[in-house]
mmCIF file with all atom_site columns, C-alpha atoms in Angstrom:
data_model
loop_
_atom_site.group_PDB
_atom_site.id
_atom_site.type_symbol
_atom_site.label_atom_id
_atom_site.label_alt_id
_atom_site.label_comp_id
_atom_site.label_asym_id
_atom_site.label_entity_id
_atom_site.label_seq_id
_atom_site.pdbx_PDB_ins_code
_atom_site.Cartn_x
_atom_site.Cartn_y
_atom_site.Cartn_z
_atom_site.occupancy
_atom_site.B_iso_or_equiv
_atom_site.pdbx_formal_charge
_atom_site.auth_seq_id
_atom_site.auth_comp_id
_atom_site.auth_asym_id
_atom_site.auth_atom_id
_atom_site.pdbx_PDB_model_num
ATOM 1   C CA . UNK A 1 1   ? 19.472  -117.538 -26.749 1.00 49.00 ? 152 UNK A CA 1
ATOM 2   C CA . UNK A 1 2   ? 16.429  -117.215 -29.052 1.00 62.00 ? 153 UNK A CA 1
ATOM 3   C CA . UNK A 1 3   ? 14.008  -118.128 -26.233 1.00 82.00 ? 154 UNK A CA 1
ATOM 4   C CA . UNK A 1 4   ? 12.745  -114.554 -25.844 1.00 91.00 ? 155 UNK A CA 1
ATOM 5   C CA . UNK A 1 5   ? 9.468   -113.886 -27.649 1.00 93.00 ? 156 UNK A CA 1
ATOM 6   C CA . UNK A 1 6   ? 6.672   -111.333 -27.729 1.00 93.00 ? 157 UNK A CA 1
ATOM 7   C CA . UNK A 1 7   ? 3.315   -113.091 -27.474 1.00 91.00 ? 158 UNK A CA 1
ATOM 8   C CA . UNK A 1 8   ? 1.386   -110.131 -28.885 1.00 93.00 ? 159 UNK A CA 1
ATOM 9   C CA . UNK A 1 9   ? 3.531   -109.808 -32.031 1.00 94.00 ? 160 UNK A CA 1
ATOM 10  C CA . UNK A 1 10  ? 4.861   -113.391 -32.345 1.00 92.00 ? 161 UNK A CA 1
ATOM 11  C CA . UNK A 1 11  ? 8.420   -112.114 -32.693 1.00 93.00 ? 162 UNK A CA 1
ATOM 12  C CA . UNK A 1 12  ? 11.558  -113.782 -31.338 1.00 93.00 ? 163 UNK A CA 1
ATOM 13  C CA . UNK A 1 13  ? 14.554  -111.871 -29.983 1.00 93.00 ? 164 UNK A CA 1
ATOM 14  C CA . UNK A 1 14  ? 18.258  -112.636 -29.617 1.00 93.00 ? 165 UNK A CA 1
ATOM 15  C CA . UNK A 1 15  ? 18.739  -110.774 -26.338 1.00 93.00 ? 166 UNK A CA 1
ATOM 16  C CA . UNK A 1 16  ? 16.778  -108.890 -23.702 1.00 92.00 ? 167 UNK A CA 1
ATOM 17  C CA . UNK A 1 17  ? 17.849  -105.424 -24.917 1.00 94.00 ? 168 UNK A CA 1
ATOM 18  C CA . UNK A 1 18  ? 16.310  -106.159 -28.333 1.00 94.00 ? 169 UNK A CA 1
ATOM 19  C CA . UNK A 1 19  ? 13.140  -107.343 -26.588 1.00 94.00 ? 170 UNK A CA 1
ATOM 20  C CA . UNK A 1 20  ? 12.963  -104.206 -24.413 1.00 95.00 ? 171 UNK A CA 1
ATOM 21  C CA . UNK A 1 21  ? 13.430  -102.019 -27.474 1.00 96.00 ? 172 UNK A CA 1
ATOM 22  C CA . UNK A 1 22  ? 10.593  -103.901 -29.197 1.00 96.00 ? 173 UNK A CA 1
ATOM 23  C CA . UNK A 1 23  ? 8.271   -103.364 -26.221 1.00 95.00 ? 174 UNK A CA 1
ATOM 24  C CA . UNK A 1 24  ? 8.660   -99.600  -26.695 1.00 96.00 ? 175 UNK A CA 1
ATOM 25  C CA . UNK A 1 25  ? 7.765   -99.714  -30.400 1.00 96.00 ? 176 UNK A CA 1
ATOM 26  C CA . UNK A 1 26  ? 4.509   -98.498  -31.952 1.00 96.00 ? 177 UNK A CA 1
ATOM 27  C CA . UNK A 1 27  ? 4.012   -101.886 -33.611 1.00 96.00 ? 178 UNK A CA 1
ATOM 28  C CA . UNK A 1 28  ? 4.016   -103.656 -30.228 1.00 97.00 ? 179 UNK A CA 1
ATOM 29  C CA . UNK A 1 29  ? 1.624   -101.099 -28.709 1.00 96.00 ? 180 UNK A CA 1
ATOM 30  C CA . UNK A 1 30  ? -0.695  -101.500 -31.683 1.00 96.00 ? 181 UNK A CA 1
ATOM 31  C CA . UNK A 1 31  ? -0.713  -105.296 -31.322 1.00 96.00 ? 182 UNK A CA 1
ATOM 32  C CA . UNK A 1 32  ? -1.324  -105.038 -27.566 1.00 96.00 ? 183 UNK A CA 1
ATOM 33  C CA . UNK A 1 33  ? -4.414  -102.917 -28.205 1.00 96.00 ? 184 UNK A CA 1
ATOM 34  C CA . UNK A 1 34  ? -5.612  -105.459 -30.758 1.00 95.00 ? 185 UNK A CA 1
ATOM 35  C CA . UNK A 1 35  ? -4.993  -108.315 -28.316 1.00 94.00 ? 186 UNK A CA 1
ATOM 36  C CA . UNK A 1 36  ? -7.033  -106.555 -25.610 1.00 95.00 ? 187 UNK A CA 1
ATOM 37  C CA . UNK A 1 37  ? -9.842  -106.100 -28.145 1.00 95.00 ? 188 UNK A CA 1
ATOM 38  C CA . UNK A 1 38  ? -9.724  -109.818 -28.963 1.00 94.00 ? 189 UNK A CA 1
ATOM 39  C CA . UNK A 1 39  ? -8.388  -109.271 -32.480 1.00 94.00 ? 190 UNK A CA 1
ATOM 40  C CA . UNK A 1 40  ? -5.238  -111.068 -33.692 1.00 93.00 ? 191 UNK A CA 1
ATOM 41  C CA . UNK A 1 41  ? -2.051  -109.062 -34.097 1.00 93.00 ? 192 UNK A CA 1
ATOM 42  C CA . UNK A 1 42  ? -0.599  -107.989 -37.428 1.00 95.00 ? 193 UNK A CA 1
ATOM 43  C CA . UNK A 1 43  ? 2.826   -108.580 -38.924 1.00 95.00 ? 194 UNK A CA 1
ATOM 44  C CA . UNK A 1 44  ? 5.392   -105.815 -38.894 1.00 94.00 ? 195 UNK A CA 1
ATOM 45  C CA . UNK A 1 45  ? 5.203   -105.483 -42.683 1.00 96.00 ? 196 UNK A CA 1
ATOM 46  C CA . UNK A 1 46  ? 1.425   -105.014 -42.602 1.00 96.00 ? 197 UNK A CA 1
ATOM 47  C CA . UNK A 1 47  ? 1.733   -102.523 -39.744 1.00 96.00 ? 198 UNK A CA 1
ATOM 48  C CA . UNK A 1 48  ? 4.303   -100.474 -41.677 1.00 96.00 ? 199 UNK A CA 1
ATOM 49  C CA . UNK A 1 49  ? 2.114   -100.542 -44.798 1.00 96.00 ? 200 UNK A CA 1
ATOM 50  C CA . UNK A 1 50  ? -0.848  -99.234  -42.786 1.00 95.00 ? 201 UNK A CA 1
ATOM 51  C CA . UNK A 1 51  ? 1.306   -96.527  -41.228 1.00 95.00 ? 202 UNK A CA 1
ATOM 52  C CA . UNK A 1 52  ? 2.522   -95.330  -44.632 1.00 95.00 ? 203 UNK A CA 1
ATOM 53  C CA . UNK A 1 53  ? -1.046  -95.311  -45.997 1.00 94.00 ? 204 UNK A CA 1
ATOM 54  C CA . UNK A 1 54  ? -2.167  -93.203  -43.030 1.00 93.00 ? 205 UNK A CA 1
ATOM 55  C CA . UNK A 1 55  ? 0.764   -90.831  -43.544 1.00 93.00 ? 206 UNK A CA 1
ATOM 56  C CA . UNK A 1 56  ? -0.182  -90.380  -47.216 1.00 91.00 ? 207 UNK A CA 1
ATOM 57  C CA . UNK A 1 57  ? -3.777  -89.650  -46.228 1.00 89.00 ? 208 UNK A CA 1
ATOM 58  C CA . UNK A 1 58  ? -2.615  -87.038  -43.703 1.00 87.00 ? 209 UNK A CA 1
ATOM 59  C CA . UNK A 1 59  ? -0.452  -85.410  -46.388 1.00 85.00 ? 210 UNK A CA 1
ATOM 60  C CA . UNK A 1 60  ? -3.440  -85.188  -48.718 1.00 78.00 ? 211 UNK A CA 1
ATOM 61  C CA . UNK A 1 61  ? -5.482  -83.510  -45.996 1.00 75.00 ? 212 UNK A CA 1
ATOM 62  C CA . UNK A 1 62  ? -2.722  -81.014  -45.216 1.00 75.00 ? 213 UNK A CA 1
ATOM 63  C CA . UNK A 1 63  ? -2.360  -79.956  -48.865 1.00 75.00 ? 214 UNK A CA 1
ATOM 64  C CA . UNK A 1 64  ? -3.837  -76.634  -49.910 1.00 77.00 ? 215 UNK A CA 1
ATOM 65  C CA . UNK A 1 65  ? -7.501  -77.204  -50.735 1.00 80.00 ? 216 UNK A CA 1
ATOM 66  C CA . UNK A 1 66  ? -8.557  -76.186  -54.222 1.00 83.00 ? 217 UNK A CA 1
ATOM 67  C CA . UNK A 1 67  ? -11.762 -74.598  -55.481 1.00 87.00 ? 218 UNK A CA 1
ATOM 68  C CA . UNK A 1 68  ? -13.040 -75.965  -58.794 1.00 88.00 ? 219 UNK A CA 1
ATOM 69  C CA . UNK A 1 69  ? -15.402 -73.485  -60.444 1.00 89.00 ? 220 UNK A CA 1
ATOM 70  C CA . UNK A 1 70  ? -17.565 -73.727  -63.535 1.00 89.00 ? 221 UNK A CA 1
ATOM 71  C CA . UNK A 1 71  ? -17.305 -70.473  -65.470 1.00 85.00 ? 222 UNK A CA 1
ATOM 72  C CA . UNK A 1 72  ? -20.512 -71.196  -67.348 1.00 86.00 ? 223 UNK A CA 1
ATOM 73  C CA . UNK A 1 73  ? -22.750 -71.880  -64.338 1.00 87.00 ? 224 UNK A CA 1
ATOM 74  C CA . UNK A 1 74  ? -20.837 -69.822  -61.724 1.00 85.00 ? 225 UNK A CA 1
ATOM 75  C CA . UNK A 1 75  ? -20.755 -72.723  -59.281 1.00 88.00 ? 226 UNK A CA 1
ATOM 76  C CA . UNK A 1 76  ? -17.845 -73.790  -57.095 1.00 88.00 ? 227 UNK A CA 1
ATOM 77  C CA . UNK A 1 77  ? -16.845 -77.208  -55.767 1.00 88.00 ? 228 UNK A CA 1
ATOM 78  C CA . UNK A 1 78  ? -14.190 -78.340  -53.308 1.00 86.00 ? 229 UNK A CA 1
ATOM 79  C CA . UNK A 1 79  ? -13.398 -81.624  -55.027 1.00 85.00 ? 230 UNK A CA 1
ATOM 80  C CA . UNK A 1 80  ? -12.595 -82.499  -58.592 1.00 86.00 ? 231 UNK A CA 1
ATOM 81  C CA . UNK A 1 81  ? -15.084 -85.381  -58.452 1.00 90.00 ? 232 UNK A CA 1
ATOM 82  C CA . UNK A 1 82  ? -17.970 -83.070  -57.515 1.00 90.00 ? 233 UNK A CA 1
ATOM 83  C CA . UNK A 1 83  ? -16.929 -80.692  -60.286 1.00 90.00 ? 234 UNK A CA 1
ATOM 84  C CA . UNK A 1 84  ? -16.795 -83.560  -62.798 1.00 90.00 ? 235 UNK A CA 1
ATOM 85  C CA . UNK A 1 85  ? -20.288 -84.647  -61.750 1.00 92.00 ? 236 UNK A CA 1
ATOM 86  C CA . UNK A 1 86  ? -21.510 -81.091  -62.265 1.00 90.00 ? 237 UNK A CA 1
ATOM 87  C CA . UNK A 1 87  ? -20.064 -81.052  -65.782 1.00 89.00 ? 238 UNK A CA 1
ATOM 88  C CA . UNK A 1 88  ? -22.155 -84.146  -66.553 1.00 91.00 ? 239 UNK A CA 1
ATOM 89  C CA . UNK A 1 89  ? -25.311 -82.754  -64.903 1.00 90.00 ? 240 UNK A CA 1
ATOM 90  C CA . UNK A 1 90  ? -28.432 -81.921  -66.839 1.00 91.00 ? 241 UNK A CA 1
ATOM 91  C CA . UNK A 1 91  ? -28.388 -78.226  -65.884 1.00 88.00 ? 242 UNK A CA 1
ATOM 92  C CA . UNK A 1 92  ? -24.782 -77.731  -67.051 1.00 88.00 ? 243 UNK A CA 1
ATOM 93  C CA . UNK A 1 93  ? -25.348 -79.590  -70.322 1.00 89.00 ? 244 UNK A CA 1
ATOM 94  C CA . UNK A 1 94  ? -28.486 -77.510  -70.985 1.00 88.00 ? 245 UNK A CA 1
ATOM 95  C CA . UNK A 1 95  ? -26.556 -74.262  -70.441 1.00 86.00 ? 246 UNK A CA 1
ATOM 96  C CA . UNK A 1 96  ? -23.678 -75.445  -72.608 1.00 86.00 ? 247 UNK A CA 1
ATOM 97  C CA . UNK A 1 97  ? -26.023 -76.466  -75.418 1.00 87.00 ? 248 UNK A CA 1
ATOM 98  C CA . UNK A 1 98  ? -27.738 -73.057  -75.397 1.00 84.00 ? 249 UNK A CA 1
ATOM 99  C CA . UNK A 1 99  ? -24.471 -71.552  -76.542 1.00 73.00 ? 250 UNK A CA 1
ATOM 100 C CA . UNK A 1 100 ? -21.917 -69.420  -74.797 1.00 55.00 ? 251 UNK A CA 1
ATOM 101 C CA . UNK A 1 101 ? -21.391 -65.824  -75.810 1.00 52.00 ? 252 UNK A CA 1
ATOM 102 C CA . UNK A 1 102 ? -17.876 -65.691  -74.345 1.00 52.00 ? 253 UNK A CA 1
ATOM 103 C CA . UNK A 1 103 ? -15.636 -68.684  -74.910 1.00 50.00 ? 254 UNK A CA 1
ATOM 104 C CA . UNK A 1 104 ? -13.866 -68.105  -71.561 1.00 45.00 ? 255 UNK A CA 1
ATOM 105 C CA . UNK A 1 105 ? -17.138 -68.417  -69.624 1.00 51.00 ? 256 UNK A CA 1
ATOM 106 C CA . UNK A 1 106 ? -17.281 -72.168  -70.273 1.00 61.00 ? 257 UNK A CA 1
ATOM 107 C CA . UNK A 1 107 ? -13.825 -72.846  -68.833 1.00 79.00 ? 258 UNK A CA 1
ATOM 108 C CA . UNK A 1 108 ? -13.080 -74.576  -65.576 1.00 80.00 ? 259 UNK A CA 1
ATOM 109 C CA . UNK A 1 109 ? -11.388 -72.314  -63.049 1.00 83.00 ? 260 UNK A CA 1
ATOM 110 C CA . UNK A 1 110 ? -9.146  -73.975  -60.470 1.00 80.00 ? 261 UNK A CA 1
ATOM 111 C CA . UNK A 1 111 ? -7.655  -71.849  -57.717 1.00 81.00 ? 262 UNK A CA 1
ATOM 112 C CA . UNK A 1 112 ? -6.427  -72.372  -54.152 1.00 80.00 ? 263 UNK A CA 1
ATOM 113 C CA . UNK A 1 113 ? -9.147  -72.074  -51.560 1.00 75.00 ? 264 UNK A CA 1
ATOM 114 C CA . UNK A 1 114 ? -8.373  -69.655  -48.748 1.00 70.00 ? 265 UNK A CA 1
ATOM 115 C CA . UNK A 1 115 ? -7.976  -71.215  -45.301 1.00 60.00 ? 266 UNK A CA 1
ATOM 116 C CA . UNK A 1 116 ? -10.939 -69.214  -43.981 1.00 58.00 ? 267 UNK A CA 1
ATOM 117 C CA . UNK A 1 117 ? -13.196 -70.464  -46.761 1.00 55.00 ? 268 UNK A CA 1
ATOM 118 C CA . UNK A 1 118 ? -11.887 -74.014  -46.368 1.00 53.00 ? 269 UNK A CA 1
ATOM 119 C CA . UNK A 1 119 ? -13.060 -74.098  -42.746 1.00 57.00 ? 270 UNK A CA 1
ATOM 120 C CA . UNK A 1 120 ? -16.483 -72.670  -43.631 1.00 57.00 ? 271 UNK A CA 1
ATOM 121 C CA . UNK A 1 121 ? -18.870 -75.430  -44.744 1.00 51.00 ? 272 UNK A CA 1
ATOM 122 C CA . UNK A 1 122 ? -21.935 -73.305  -45.571 1.00 43.00 ? 273 UNK A CA 1
ATOM 123 C CA . UNK A 1 123 ? -21.042 -71.970  -49.048 1.00 48.00 ? 274 UNK A CA 1
ATOM 124 C CA . UNK A 1 124 ? -20.497 -75.434  -50.503 1.00 47.00 ? 275 UNK A CA 1
ATOM 125 C CA . UNK A 1 125 ? -23.744 -76.693  -49.007 1.00 44.00 ? 276 UNK A CA 1
ATOM 126 C CA . UNK A 1 126 ? -25.583 -73.749  -50.528 1.00 45.00 ? 277 UNK A CA 1
ATOM 127 C CA . UNK A 1 127 ? -24.060 -74.479  -53.921 1.00 47.00 ? 278 UNK A CA 1
ATOM 128 C CA . UNK A 1 128 ? -25.147 -78.109  -53.739 1.00 49.00 ? 279 UNK A CA 1
ATOM 129 C CA . UNK A 1 129 ? -28.640 -77.143  -52.551 1.00 47.00 ? 280 UNK A CA 1
ATOM 130 C CA . UNK A 1 130 ? -29.011 -74.688  -55.434 1.00 49.00 ? 281 UNK A CA 1
ATOM 131 C CA . UNK A 1 131 ? -27.989 -77.339  -57.949 1.00 48.00 ? 282 UNK A CA 1
ATOM 132 C CA . UNK A 1 132 ? -30.426 -79.865  -56.520 1.00 50.00 ? 283 UNK A CA 1
ATOM 133 C CA . UNK A 1 133 ? -33.288 -77.380  -56.577 1.00 48.00 ? 284 UNK A CA 1
ATOM 134 C CA . UNK A 1 134 ? -32.571 -76.464  -60.207 1.00 50.00 ? 285 UNK A CA 1
ATOM 135 C CA . UNK A 1 135 ? -32.361 -80.051  -61.385 1.00 51.00 ? 286 UNK A CA 1
ATOM 136 C CA . UNK A 1 136 ? -35.398 -81.327  -59.536 1.00 52.00 ? 287 UNK A CA 1
ATOM 137 C CA . UNK A 1 137 ? -37.526 -78.196  -59.818 1.00 51.00 ? 288 UNK A CA 1
ATOM 138 C CA . UNK A 1 138 ? -39.940 -79.875  -62.209 1.00 56.00 ? 289 UNK A CA 1
ATOM 139 C CA . UNK A 1 139 ? -40.681 -82.526  -59.574 1.00 61.00 ? 290 UNK A CA 1
ATOM 140 C CA . UNK A 1 140 ? -42.055 -80.020  -57.048 1.00 62.00 ? 291 UNK A CA 1
ATOM 141 C CA . UNK A 1 141 ? -45.716 -79.121  -56.880 1.00 62.00 ? 292 UNK A CA 1
ATOM 142 C CA . UNK A 1 142 ? -46.832 -75.661  -55.798 1.00 61.00 ? 293 UNK A CA 1
ATOM 143 C CA . UNK A 1 143 ? -49.241 -75.690  -52.839 1.00 61.00 ? 294 UNK A CA 1
ATOM 144 C CA . UNK A 1 144 ? -51.505 -72.838  -51.856 1.00 60.00 ? 295 UNK A CA 1
ATOM 145 C CA . UNK A 1 145 ? -50.760 -71.990  -48.212 1.00 55.00 ? 296 UNK A CA 1
ATOM 146 C CA . UNK A 1 146 ? -54.402 -70.924  -47.759 1.00 54.00 ? 297 UNK A CA 1
ATOM 147 C CA . UNK A 1 147 ? -55.647 -74.457  -48.397 1.00 59.00 ? 298 UNK A CA 1
ATOM 148 C CA . UNK A 1 148 ? -56.978 -76.144  -45.326 1.00 62.00 ? 299 UNK A CA 1
ATOM 149 C CA . UNK A 1 149 ? -54.857 -79.275  -45.543 1.00 65.00 ? 300 UNK A CA 1
ATOM 150 C CA . UNK A 1 150 ? -54.936 -79.810  -41.794 1.00 64.00 ? 301 UNK A CA 1
ATOM 151 C CA . UNK A 1 151 ? -58.727 -80.022  -41.761 1.00 65.00 ? 302 UNK A CA 1
ATOM 152 C CA . UNK A 1 152 ? -58.711 -82.474  -44.665 1.00 71.00 ? 303 UNK A CA 1
ATOM 153 C CA . UNK A 1 153 ? -56.118 -84.660  -42.957 1.00 68.00 ? 304 UNK A CA 1
ATOM 154 C CA . UNK A 1 154 ? -58.040 -84.586  -39.669 1.00 68.00 ? 305 UNK A CA 1
ATOM 155 C CA . UNK A 1 155 ? -61.293 -85.505  -41.412 1.00 72.00 ? 306 UNK A CA 1
ATOM 156 C CA . UNK A 1 156 ? -59.577 -88.346  -43.254 1.00 71.00 ? 307 UNK A CA 1
ATOM 157 C CA . UNK A 1 157 ? -58.116 -89.748  -40.030 1.00 71.00 ? 308 UNK A CA 1
ATOM 158 C CA . UNK A 1 158 ? -61.451 -89.400  -38.232 1.00 71.00 ? 309 UNK A CA 1
ATOM 159 C CA . UNK A 1 159 ? -63.228 -91.296  -40.998 1.00 73.00 ? 310 UNK A CA 1
ATOM 160 C CA . UNK A 1 160 ? -60.564 -93.970  -40.806 1.00 71.00 ? 311 UNK A CA 1
ATOM 161 C CA . UNK A 1 161 ? -61.005 -94.323  -37.034 1.00 61.00 ? 312 UNK A CA 1
ATOM 162 C CA . UNK A 1 162 ? -64.817 -94.457  -37.358 1.00 62.00 ? 313 UNK A CA 1
ATOM 163 C CA . UNK A 1 163 ? -64.536 -97.167  -40.004 1.00 58.00 ? 314 UNK A CA 1
ATOM 164 C CA . UNK A 1 164 ? -62.129 -99.132  -37.823 1.00 59.00 ? 315 UNK A CA 1
ATOM 165 C CA . UNK A 1 165 ? -64.477 -98.932  -34.829 1.00 59.00 ? 316 UNK A CA 1
ATOM 166 C CA . UNK A 1 166 ? -67.400 -100.067 -36.952 1.00 59.00 ? 317 UNK A CA 1
ATOM 167 C CA . UNK A 1 167 ? -65.473 -103.046 -38.277 1.00 59.00 ? 318 UNK A CA 1
ATOM 168 C CA . UNK A 1 168 ? -64.362 -103.956 -34.746 1.00 59.00 ? 319 UNK A CA 1
ATOM 169 C CA . UNK A 1 169 ? -68.009 -103.849 -33.574 1.00 58.00 ? 320 UNK A CA 1
ATOM 170 C CA . UNK A 1 170 ? -68.926 -106.191 -36.421 1.00 57.00 ? 321 UNK A CA 1
ATOM 171 C CA . UNK A 1 171 ? -66.222 -108.587 -35.286 1.00 58.00 ? 322 UNK A CA 1
ATOM 172 C CA . UNK A 1 172 ? -67.544 -108.502 -31.719 1.00 56.00 ? 323 UNK A CA 1
ATOM 173 C CA . UNK A 1 173 ? -71.010 -109.406 -33.001 1.00 56.00 ? 324 UNK A CA 1
ATOM 174 C CA . UNK A 1 174 ? -69.563 -112.393 -34.842 1.00 55.00 ? 325 UNK A CA 1
ATOM 175 C CA . UNK A 1 175 ? -67.785 -113.575 -31.682 1.00 54.00 ? 326 UNK A CA 1
ATOM 176 C CA . UNK A 1 176 ? -71.102 -113.654 -29.787 1.00 54.00 ? 327 UNK A CA 1
ATOM 177 C CA . UNK A 1 177 ? -72.603 -116.051 -32.350 1.00 53.00 ? 328 UNK A CA 1
ATOM 178 C CA . UNK A 1 178 ? -70.189 -118.852 -31.416 1.00 49.00 ? 329 UNK A CA 1
#
């Protein structure tokens, strides 16, 4: 009697026990949530593919995190991509071109990151901030803190407001001529 179907998953069943078993499955629950949200359900094959992709992602996250360090610049990174970008950065290339006294100093050091350090976000942010400040240091302009920038800005805004008022008065005069 193939008259039993699941409207959320578009699946047909041979008997009611098979249908009841299906109603308890994760795939059916997933499709019910999608149906409530107004999104069409997915096939079982697509659902299983998504589940396996999520499981792989969870496994990657549960692996021991690694610390990638540059022996030449004494900088550490938590991902191989960030480390590779550092190796291509201007500051690293400049240091490498200046010559290395010890051959081992230029090597990449990869070691497991301790769990305590993996949960602490500040050291990596400091490393990135230091790199940014070194690379863009020539773009910064030194400002004397004694300069009276506030007074200059206030004067500039006041002049702007006075000019605006004067131009508005001129417009009012033109309106009277009509």
